[in-house]
PDB file of C-alpha atoms in Angstrom:
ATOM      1  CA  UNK A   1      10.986 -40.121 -39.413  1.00  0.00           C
ATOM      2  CA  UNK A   2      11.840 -37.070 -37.148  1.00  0.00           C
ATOM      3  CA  UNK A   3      11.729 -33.708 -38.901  1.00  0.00           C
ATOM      4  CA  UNK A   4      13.966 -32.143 -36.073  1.00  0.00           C
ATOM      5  CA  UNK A   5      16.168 -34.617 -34.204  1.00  0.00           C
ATOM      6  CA  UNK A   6      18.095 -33.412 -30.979  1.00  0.00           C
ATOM      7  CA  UNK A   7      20.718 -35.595 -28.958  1.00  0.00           C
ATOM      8  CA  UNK A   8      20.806 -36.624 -26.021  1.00  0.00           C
ATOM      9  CA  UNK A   9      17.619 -35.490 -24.886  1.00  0.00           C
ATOM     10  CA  UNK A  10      18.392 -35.787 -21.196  1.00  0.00           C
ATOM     11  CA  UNK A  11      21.555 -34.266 -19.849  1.00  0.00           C
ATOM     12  CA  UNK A  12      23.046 -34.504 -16.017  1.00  0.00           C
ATOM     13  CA  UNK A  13      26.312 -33.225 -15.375  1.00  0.00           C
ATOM     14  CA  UNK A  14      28.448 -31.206 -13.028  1.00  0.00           C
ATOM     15  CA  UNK A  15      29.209 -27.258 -12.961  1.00  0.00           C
ATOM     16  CA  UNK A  16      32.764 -26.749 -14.999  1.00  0.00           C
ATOM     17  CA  UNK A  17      32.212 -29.500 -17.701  1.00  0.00           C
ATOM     18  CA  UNK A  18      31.832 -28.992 -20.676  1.00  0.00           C
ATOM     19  CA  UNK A  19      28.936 -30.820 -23.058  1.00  0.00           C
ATOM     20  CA  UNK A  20      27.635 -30.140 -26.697  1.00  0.00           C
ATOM     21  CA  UNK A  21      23.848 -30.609 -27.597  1.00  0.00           C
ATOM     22  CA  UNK A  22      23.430 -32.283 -31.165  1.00  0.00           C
ATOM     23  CA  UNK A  23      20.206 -31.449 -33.911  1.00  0.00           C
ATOM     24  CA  UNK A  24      19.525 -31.953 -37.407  1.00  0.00           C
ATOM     25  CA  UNK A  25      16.701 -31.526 -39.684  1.00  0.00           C
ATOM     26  CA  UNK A  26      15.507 -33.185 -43.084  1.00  0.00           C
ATOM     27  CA  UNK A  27      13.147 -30.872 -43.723  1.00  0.00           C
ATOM     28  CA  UNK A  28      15.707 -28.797 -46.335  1.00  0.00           C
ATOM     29  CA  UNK A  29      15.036 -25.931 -44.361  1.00  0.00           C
ATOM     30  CA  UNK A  30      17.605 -23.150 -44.784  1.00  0.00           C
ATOM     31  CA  UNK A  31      17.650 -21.377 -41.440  1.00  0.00           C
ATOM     32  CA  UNK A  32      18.112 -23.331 -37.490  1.00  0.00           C
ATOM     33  CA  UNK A  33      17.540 -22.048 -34.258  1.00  0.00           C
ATOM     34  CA  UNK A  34      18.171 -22.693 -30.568  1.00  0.00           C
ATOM     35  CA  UNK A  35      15.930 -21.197 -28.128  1.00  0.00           C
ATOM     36  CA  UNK A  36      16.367 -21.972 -24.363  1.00  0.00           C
ATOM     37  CA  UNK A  37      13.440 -22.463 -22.074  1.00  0.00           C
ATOM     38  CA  UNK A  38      13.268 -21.691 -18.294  1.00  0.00           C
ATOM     39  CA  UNK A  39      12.009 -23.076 -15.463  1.00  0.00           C
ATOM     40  CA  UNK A  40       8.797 -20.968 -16.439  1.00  0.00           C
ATOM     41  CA  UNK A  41       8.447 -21.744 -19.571  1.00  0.00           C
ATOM     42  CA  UNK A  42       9.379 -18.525 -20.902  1.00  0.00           C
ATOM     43  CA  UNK A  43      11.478 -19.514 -24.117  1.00  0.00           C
ATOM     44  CA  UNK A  44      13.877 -17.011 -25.518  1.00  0.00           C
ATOM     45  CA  UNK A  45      16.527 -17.223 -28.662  1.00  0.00           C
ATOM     46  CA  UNK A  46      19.786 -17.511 -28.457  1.00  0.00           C
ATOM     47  CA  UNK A  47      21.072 -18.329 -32.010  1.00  0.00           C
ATOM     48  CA  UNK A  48      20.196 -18.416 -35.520  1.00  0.00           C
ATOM     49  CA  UNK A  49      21.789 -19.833 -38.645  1.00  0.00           C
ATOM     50  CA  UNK A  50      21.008 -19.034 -42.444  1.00  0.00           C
ATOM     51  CA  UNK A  51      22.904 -21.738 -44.967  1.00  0.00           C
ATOM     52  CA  UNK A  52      25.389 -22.035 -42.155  1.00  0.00           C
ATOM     53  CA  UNK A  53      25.844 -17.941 -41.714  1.00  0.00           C
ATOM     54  CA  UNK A  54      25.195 -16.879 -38.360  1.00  0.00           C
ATOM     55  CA  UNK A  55      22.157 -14.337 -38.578  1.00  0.00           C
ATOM     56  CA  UNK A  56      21.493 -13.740 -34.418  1.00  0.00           C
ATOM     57  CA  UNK A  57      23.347 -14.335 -31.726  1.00  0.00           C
ATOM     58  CA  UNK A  58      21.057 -12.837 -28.555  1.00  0.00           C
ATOM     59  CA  UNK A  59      23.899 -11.385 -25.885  1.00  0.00           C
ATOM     60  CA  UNK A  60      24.521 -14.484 -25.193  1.00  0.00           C
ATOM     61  CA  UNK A  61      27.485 -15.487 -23.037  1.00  0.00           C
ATOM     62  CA  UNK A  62      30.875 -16.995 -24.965  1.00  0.00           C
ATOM     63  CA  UNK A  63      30.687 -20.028 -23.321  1.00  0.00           C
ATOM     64  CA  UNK A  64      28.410 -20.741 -25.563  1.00  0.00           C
ATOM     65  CA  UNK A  65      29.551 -21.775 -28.909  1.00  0.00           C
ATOM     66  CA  UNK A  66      27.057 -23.002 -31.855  1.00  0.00           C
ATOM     67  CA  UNK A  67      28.307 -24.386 -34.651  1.00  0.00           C
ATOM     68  CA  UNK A  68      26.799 -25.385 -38.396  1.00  0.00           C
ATOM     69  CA  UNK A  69      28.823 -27.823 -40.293  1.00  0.00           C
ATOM     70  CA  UNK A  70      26.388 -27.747 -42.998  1.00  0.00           C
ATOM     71  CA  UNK A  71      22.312 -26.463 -43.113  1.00  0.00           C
ATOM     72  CA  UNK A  72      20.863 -29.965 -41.892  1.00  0.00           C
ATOM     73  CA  UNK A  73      22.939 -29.603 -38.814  1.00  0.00           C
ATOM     74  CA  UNK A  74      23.122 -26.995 -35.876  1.00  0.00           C
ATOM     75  CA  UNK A  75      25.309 -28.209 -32.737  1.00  0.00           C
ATOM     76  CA  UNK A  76      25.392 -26.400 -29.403  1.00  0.00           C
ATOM     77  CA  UNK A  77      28.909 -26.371 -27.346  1.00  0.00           C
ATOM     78  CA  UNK A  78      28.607 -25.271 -23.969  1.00  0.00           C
ATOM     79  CA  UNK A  79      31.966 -24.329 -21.578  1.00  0.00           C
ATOM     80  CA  UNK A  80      32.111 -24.520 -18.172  1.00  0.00           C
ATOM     81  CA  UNK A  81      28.447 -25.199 -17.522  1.00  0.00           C
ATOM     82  CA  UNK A  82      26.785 -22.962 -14.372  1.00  0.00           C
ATOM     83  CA  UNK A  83      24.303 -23.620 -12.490  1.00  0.00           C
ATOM     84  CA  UNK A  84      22.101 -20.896 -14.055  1.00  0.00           C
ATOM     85  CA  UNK A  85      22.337 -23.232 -17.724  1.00  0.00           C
ATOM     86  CA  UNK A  86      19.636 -25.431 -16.429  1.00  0.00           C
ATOM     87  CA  UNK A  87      16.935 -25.363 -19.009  1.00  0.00           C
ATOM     88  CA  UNK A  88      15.543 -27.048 -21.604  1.00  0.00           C
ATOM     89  CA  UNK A  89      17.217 -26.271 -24.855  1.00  0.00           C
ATOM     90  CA  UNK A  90      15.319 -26.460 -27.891  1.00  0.00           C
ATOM     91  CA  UNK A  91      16.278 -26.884 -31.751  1.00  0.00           C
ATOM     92  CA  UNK A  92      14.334 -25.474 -34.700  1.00  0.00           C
ATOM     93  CA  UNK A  93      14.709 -24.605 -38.327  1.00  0.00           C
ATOM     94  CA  UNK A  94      12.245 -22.894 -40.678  1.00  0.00           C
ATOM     95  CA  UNK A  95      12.385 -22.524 -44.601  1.00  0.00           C
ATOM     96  CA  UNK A  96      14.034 -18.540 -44.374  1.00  0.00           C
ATOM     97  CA  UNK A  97      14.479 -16.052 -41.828  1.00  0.00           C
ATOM     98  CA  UNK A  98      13.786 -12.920 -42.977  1.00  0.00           C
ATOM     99  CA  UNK A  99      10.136 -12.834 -42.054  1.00  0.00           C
ATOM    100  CA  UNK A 100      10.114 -16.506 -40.099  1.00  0.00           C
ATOM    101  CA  UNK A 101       6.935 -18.228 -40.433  1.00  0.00           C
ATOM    102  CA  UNK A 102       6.152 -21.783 -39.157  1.00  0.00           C
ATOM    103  CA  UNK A 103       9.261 -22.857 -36.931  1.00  0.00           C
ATOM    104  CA  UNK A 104       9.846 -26.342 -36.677  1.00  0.00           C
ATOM    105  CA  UNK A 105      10.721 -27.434 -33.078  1.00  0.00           C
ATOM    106  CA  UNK A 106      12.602 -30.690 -31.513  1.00  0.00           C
ATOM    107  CA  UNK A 107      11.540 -32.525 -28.535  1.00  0.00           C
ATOM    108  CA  UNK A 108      14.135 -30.476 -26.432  1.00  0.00           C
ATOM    109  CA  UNK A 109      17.368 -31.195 -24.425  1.00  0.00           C
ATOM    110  CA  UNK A 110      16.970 -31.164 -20.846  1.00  0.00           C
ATOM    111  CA  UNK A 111      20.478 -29.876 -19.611  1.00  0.00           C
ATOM    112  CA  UNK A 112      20.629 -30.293 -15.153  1.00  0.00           C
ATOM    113  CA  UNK A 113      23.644 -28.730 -14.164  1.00  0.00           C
ATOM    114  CA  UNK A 114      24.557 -29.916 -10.310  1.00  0.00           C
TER     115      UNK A 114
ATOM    116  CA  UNK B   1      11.376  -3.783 -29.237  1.00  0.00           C
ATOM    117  CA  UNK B   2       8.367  -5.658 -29.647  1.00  0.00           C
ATOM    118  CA  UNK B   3       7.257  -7.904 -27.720  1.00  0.00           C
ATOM    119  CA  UNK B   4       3.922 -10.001 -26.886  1.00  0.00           C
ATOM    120  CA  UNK B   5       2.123 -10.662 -23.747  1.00  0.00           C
ATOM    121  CA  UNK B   6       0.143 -13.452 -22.591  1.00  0.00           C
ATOM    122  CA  UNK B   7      -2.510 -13.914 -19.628  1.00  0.00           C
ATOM    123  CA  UNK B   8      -1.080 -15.643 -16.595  1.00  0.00           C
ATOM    124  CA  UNK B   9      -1.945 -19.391 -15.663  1.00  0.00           C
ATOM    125  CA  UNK B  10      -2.839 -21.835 -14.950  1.00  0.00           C
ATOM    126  CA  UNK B  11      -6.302 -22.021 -16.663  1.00  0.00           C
ATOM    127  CA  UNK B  12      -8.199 -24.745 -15.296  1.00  0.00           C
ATOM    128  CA  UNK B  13     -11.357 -25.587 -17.193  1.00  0.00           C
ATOM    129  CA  UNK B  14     -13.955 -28.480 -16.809  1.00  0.00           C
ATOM    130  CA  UNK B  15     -13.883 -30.772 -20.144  1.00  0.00           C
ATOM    131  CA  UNK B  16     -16.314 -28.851 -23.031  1.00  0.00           C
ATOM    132  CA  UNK B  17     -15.938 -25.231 -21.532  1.00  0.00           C
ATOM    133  CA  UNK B  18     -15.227 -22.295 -23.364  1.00  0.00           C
ATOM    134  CA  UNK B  19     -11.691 -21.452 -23.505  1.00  0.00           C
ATOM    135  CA  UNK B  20     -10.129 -17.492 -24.228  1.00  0.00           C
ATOM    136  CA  UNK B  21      -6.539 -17.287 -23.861  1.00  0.00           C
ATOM    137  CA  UNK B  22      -5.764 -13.379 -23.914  1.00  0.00           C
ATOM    138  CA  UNK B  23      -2.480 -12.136 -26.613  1.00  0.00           C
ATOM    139  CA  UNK B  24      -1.484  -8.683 -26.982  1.00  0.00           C
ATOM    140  CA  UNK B  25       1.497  -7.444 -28.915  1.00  0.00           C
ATOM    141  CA  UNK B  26       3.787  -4.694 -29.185  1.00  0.00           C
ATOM    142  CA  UNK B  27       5.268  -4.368 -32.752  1.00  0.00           C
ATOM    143  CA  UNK B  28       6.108  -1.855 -35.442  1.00  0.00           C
ATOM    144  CA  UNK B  29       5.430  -2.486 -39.067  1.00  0.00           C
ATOM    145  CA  UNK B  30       3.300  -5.411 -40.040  1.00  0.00           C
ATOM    146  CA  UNK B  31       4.462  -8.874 -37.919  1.00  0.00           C
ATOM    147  CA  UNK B  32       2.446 -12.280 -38.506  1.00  0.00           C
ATOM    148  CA  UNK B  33       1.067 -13.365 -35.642  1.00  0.00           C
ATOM    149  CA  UNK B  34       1.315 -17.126 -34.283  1.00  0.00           C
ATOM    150  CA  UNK B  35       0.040 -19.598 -31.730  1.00  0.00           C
ATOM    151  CA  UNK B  36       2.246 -22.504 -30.838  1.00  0.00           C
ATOM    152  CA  UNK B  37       1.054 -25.431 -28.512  1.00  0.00           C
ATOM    153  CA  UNK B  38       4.107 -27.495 -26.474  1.00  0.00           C
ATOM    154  CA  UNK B  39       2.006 -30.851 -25.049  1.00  0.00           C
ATOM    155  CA  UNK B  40       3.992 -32.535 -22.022  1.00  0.00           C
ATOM    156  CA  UNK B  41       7.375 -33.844 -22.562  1.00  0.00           C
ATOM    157  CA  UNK B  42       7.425 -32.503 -26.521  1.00  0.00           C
ATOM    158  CA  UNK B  43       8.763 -29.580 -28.598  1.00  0.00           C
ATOM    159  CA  UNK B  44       6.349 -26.908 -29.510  1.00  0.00           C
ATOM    160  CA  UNK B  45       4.251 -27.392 -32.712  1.00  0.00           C
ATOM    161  CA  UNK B  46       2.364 -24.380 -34.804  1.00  0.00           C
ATOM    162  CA  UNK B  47      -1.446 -24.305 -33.640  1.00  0.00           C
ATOM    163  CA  UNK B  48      -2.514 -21.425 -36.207  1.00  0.00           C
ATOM    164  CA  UNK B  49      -1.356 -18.217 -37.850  1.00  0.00           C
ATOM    165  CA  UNK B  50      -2.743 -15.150 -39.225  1.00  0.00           C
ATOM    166  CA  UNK B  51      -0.491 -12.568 -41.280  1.00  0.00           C
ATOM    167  CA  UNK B  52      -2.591  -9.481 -41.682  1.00  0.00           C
ATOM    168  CA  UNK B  53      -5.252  -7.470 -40.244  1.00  0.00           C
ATOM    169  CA  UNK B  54      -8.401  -9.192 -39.669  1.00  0.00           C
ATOM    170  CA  UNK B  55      -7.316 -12.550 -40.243  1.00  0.00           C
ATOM    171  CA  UNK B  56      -8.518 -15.427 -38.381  1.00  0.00           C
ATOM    172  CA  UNK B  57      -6.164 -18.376 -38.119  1.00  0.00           C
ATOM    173  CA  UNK B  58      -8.177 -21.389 -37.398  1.00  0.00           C
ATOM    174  CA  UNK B  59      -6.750 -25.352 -36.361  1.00  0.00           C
ATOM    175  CA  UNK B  60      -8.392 -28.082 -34.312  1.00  0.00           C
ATOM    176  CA  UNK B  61     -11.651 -25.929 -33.046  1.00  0.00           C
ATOM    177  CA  UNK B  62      -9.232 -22.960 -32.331  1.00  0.00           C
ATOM    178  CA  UNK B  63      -9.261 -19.851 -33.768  1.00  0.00           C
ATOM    179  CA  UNK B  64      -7.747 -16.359 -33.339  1.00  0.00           C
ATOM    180  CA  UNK B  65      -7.815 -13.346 -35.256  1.00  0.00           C
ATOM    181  CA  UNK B  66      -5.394 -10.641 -35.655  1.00  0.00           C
ATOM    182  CA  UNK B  67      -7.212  -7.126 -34.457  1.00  0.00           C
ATOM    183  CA  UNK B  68      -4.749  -4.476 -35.174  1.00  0.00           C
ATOM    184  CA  UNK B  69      -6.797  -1.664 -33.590  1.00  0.00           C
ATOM    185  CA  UNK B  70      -6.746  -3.586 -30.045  1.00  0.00           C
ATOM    186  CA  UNK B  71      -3.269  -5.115 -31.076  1.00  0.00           C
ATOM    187  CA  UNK B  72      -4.244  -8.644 -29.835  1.00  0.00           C
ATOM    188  CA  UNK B  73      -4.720 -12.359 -31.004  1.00  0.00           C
ATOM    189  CA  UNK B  74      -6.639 -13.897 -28.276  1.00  0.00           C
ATOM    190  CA  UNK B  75      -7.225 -17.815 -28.588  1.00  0.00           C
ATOM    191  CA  UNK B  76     -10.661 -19.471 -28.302  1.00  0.00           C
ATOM    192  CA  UNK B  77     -12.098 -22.903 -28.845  1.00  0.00           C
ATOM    193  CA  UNK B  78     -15.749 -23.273 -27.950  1.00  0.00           C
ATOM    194  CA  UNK B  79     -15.427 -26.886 -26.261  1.00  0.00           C
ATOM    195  CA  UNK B  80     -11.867 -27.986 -24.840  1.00  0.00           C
ATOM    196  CA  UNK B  81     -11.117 -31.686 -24.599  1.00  0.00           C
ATOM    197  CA  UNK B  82      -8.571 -33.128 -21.969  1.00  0.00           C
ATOM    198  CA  UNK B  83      -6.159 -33.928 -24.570  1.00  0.00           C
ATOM    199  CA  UNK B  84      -6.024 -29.987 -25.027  1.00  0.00           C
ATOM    200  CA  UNK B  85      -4.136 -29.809 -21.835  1.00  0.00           C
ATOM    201  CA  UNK B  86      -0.931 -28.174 -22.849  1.00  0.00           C
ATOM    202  CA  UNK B  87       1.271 -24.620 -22.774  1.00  0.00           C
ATOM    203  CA  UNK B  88      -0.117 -22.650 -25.402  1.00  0.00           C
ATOM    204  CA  UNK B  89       2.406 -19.710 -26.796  1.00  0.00           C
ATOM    205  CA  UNK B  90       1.255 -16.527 -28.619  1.00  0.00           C
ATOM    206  CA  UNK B  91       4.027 -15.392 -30.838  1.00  0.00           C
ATOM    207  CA  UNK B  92       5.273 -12.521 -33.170  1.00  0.00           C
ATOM    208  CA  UNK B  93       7.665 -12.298 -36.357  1.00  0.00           C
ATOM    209  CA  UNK B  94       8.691 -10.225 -39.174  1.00  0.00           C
ATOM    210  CA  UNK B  95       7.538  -6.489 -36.888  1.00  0.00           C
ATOM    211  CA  UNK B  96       9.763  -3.777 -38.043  1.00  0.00           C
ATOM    212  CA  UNK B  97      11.986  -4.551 -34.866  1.00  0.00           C
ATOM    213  CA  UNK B  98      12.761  -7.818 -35.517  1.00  0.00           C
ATOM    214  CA  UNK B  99      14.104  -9.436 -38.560  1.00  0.00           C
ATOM    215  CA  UNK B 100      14.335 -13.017 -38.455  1.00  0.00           C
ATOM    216  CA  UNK B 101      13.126 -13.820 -34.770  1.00  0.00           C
ATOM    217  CA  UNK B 102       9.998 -15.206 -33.246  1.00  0.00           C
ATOM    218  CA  UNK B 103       9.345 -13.401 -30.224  1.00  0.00           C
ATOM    219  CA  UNK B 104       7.301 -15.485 -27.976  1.00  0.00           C
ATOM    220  CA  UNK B 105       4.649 -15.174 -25.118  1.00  0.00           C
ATOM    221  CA  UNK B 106       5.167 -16.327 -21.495  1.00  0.00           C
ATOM    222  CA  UNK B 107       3.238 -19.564 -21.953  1.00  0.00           C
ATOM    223  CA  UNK B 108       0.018 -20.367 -20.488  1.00  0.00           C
ATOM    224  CA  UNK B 109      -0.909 -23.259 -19.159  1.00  0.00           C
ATOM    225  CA  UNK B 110      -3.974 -25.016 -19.773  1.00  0.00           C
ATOM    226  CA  UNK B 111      -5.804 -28.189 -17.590  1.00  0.00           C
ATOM    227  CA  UNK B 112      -8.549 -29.659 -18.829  1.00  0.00           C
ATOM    228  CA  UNK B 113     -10.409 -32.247 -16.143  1.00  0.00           C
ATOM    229  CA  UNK B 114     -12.901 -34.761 -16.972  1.00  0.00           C
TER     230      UNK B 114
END
């Protein structure tokens, strides 16, 4: 029974489409993240979510458009996909956010852009 | 802002070695400090944590603590198995600067052979 669930967890697709990335958590935690990490493993955040309230958003470009339908769920839409989107993408949630303690973390989207 | 720094890898160690994996941070006020572990192929999972001054966070035969005069949160285990093989990622929350993010190392991987 997966705590944090992404889908799909393997993504190939063409610069100028357009795909979403898909994660949920049973945990009951209040606050979900997406991080992106690199070719080098460096992992940085891009978004966070408290009871669906957006808390961070990390200069992040607009093509990129997260969305919480309700505090189990935290979806990723990405526009016109670039080259430079190639990562892995990475889910999380933790039980607040004002002082985050143990995150939570998916298995990860891989996202290839060609 | 703050931010946390990692030694570079790869770390290549014969199986029951010693193993230090250097951390320093740059934070005002009082963060927690974390170590995550990401094993091939899967999401990143907390290793150990330490909140205060002089706190050791211990998991698995690793341990850290939090030294506030040198401002770092080096890892050590005094044997490492091959199933240790992994990224390991020091990480900082709740500093002064940063409400509601984990700020994360580089990554540094670790071999282990036989």
């Amino acid at each position: 029974d997966t705590a944090v669930s992404q889908t799909p967890k393997y993504l190939v697709t063409q610069m100028g489409n357009d795909k979403s990335i898909k994660c949920e958590q049973n945990l009951g935690h209040d606050t979900m993240y997406w991080y992106k990490q690199d070719s080098k493993k460096f992992l940085k955040i891009m978004f966070s979510y408290n009871n669906k309230e957006l808390i961070i958003n990390e200069t992040v470009p607009n093509r990129f458009s997260p969305k919480s339908p309700d505090k189990a769920h935290l979806n990723l839409h990405i526009n016109s996909l670039e080259l430079g989107d190639s990562a892995v993408y990475f889910c999380a949630s933790s039980q607040g956010y004002q002082n985050t303690g143990e995150l939570f973390f998916g298995e990860g989207s891989r996202l290839t852009v060609l | 802002g703050d931010s946390v720094t990692q030694m570079e890898g790869p770390v290549t160690l014969s199986e029951e070695a010693f193993l230090t994996i250097n951390c320093t941070y740059t934070a005002t006020g009082y963060p927690s400090l974390f170590w995550y572990v990401q094993y091939p192929g899967e999401g990143l999972q907390l290793l150990l944590k330490a909140t205060k001054a002089d706190d050791k966070g211990s998991n698995k035969g690793f341990e850290a603590t939090y030294r506030k005069e040198t401002t770092s949160f080096h890892l050590e285990k005094g044997s490492v198995q091959v199933s240790d093989s992994a990224v390991y990622f020091c990480a900082l929350s709740g500093g002064s600067g940063n409400t509601g993010k984990l700020i994360f190392g580089q990554g540094t991987t670790l071999q282990v052979k036989p």
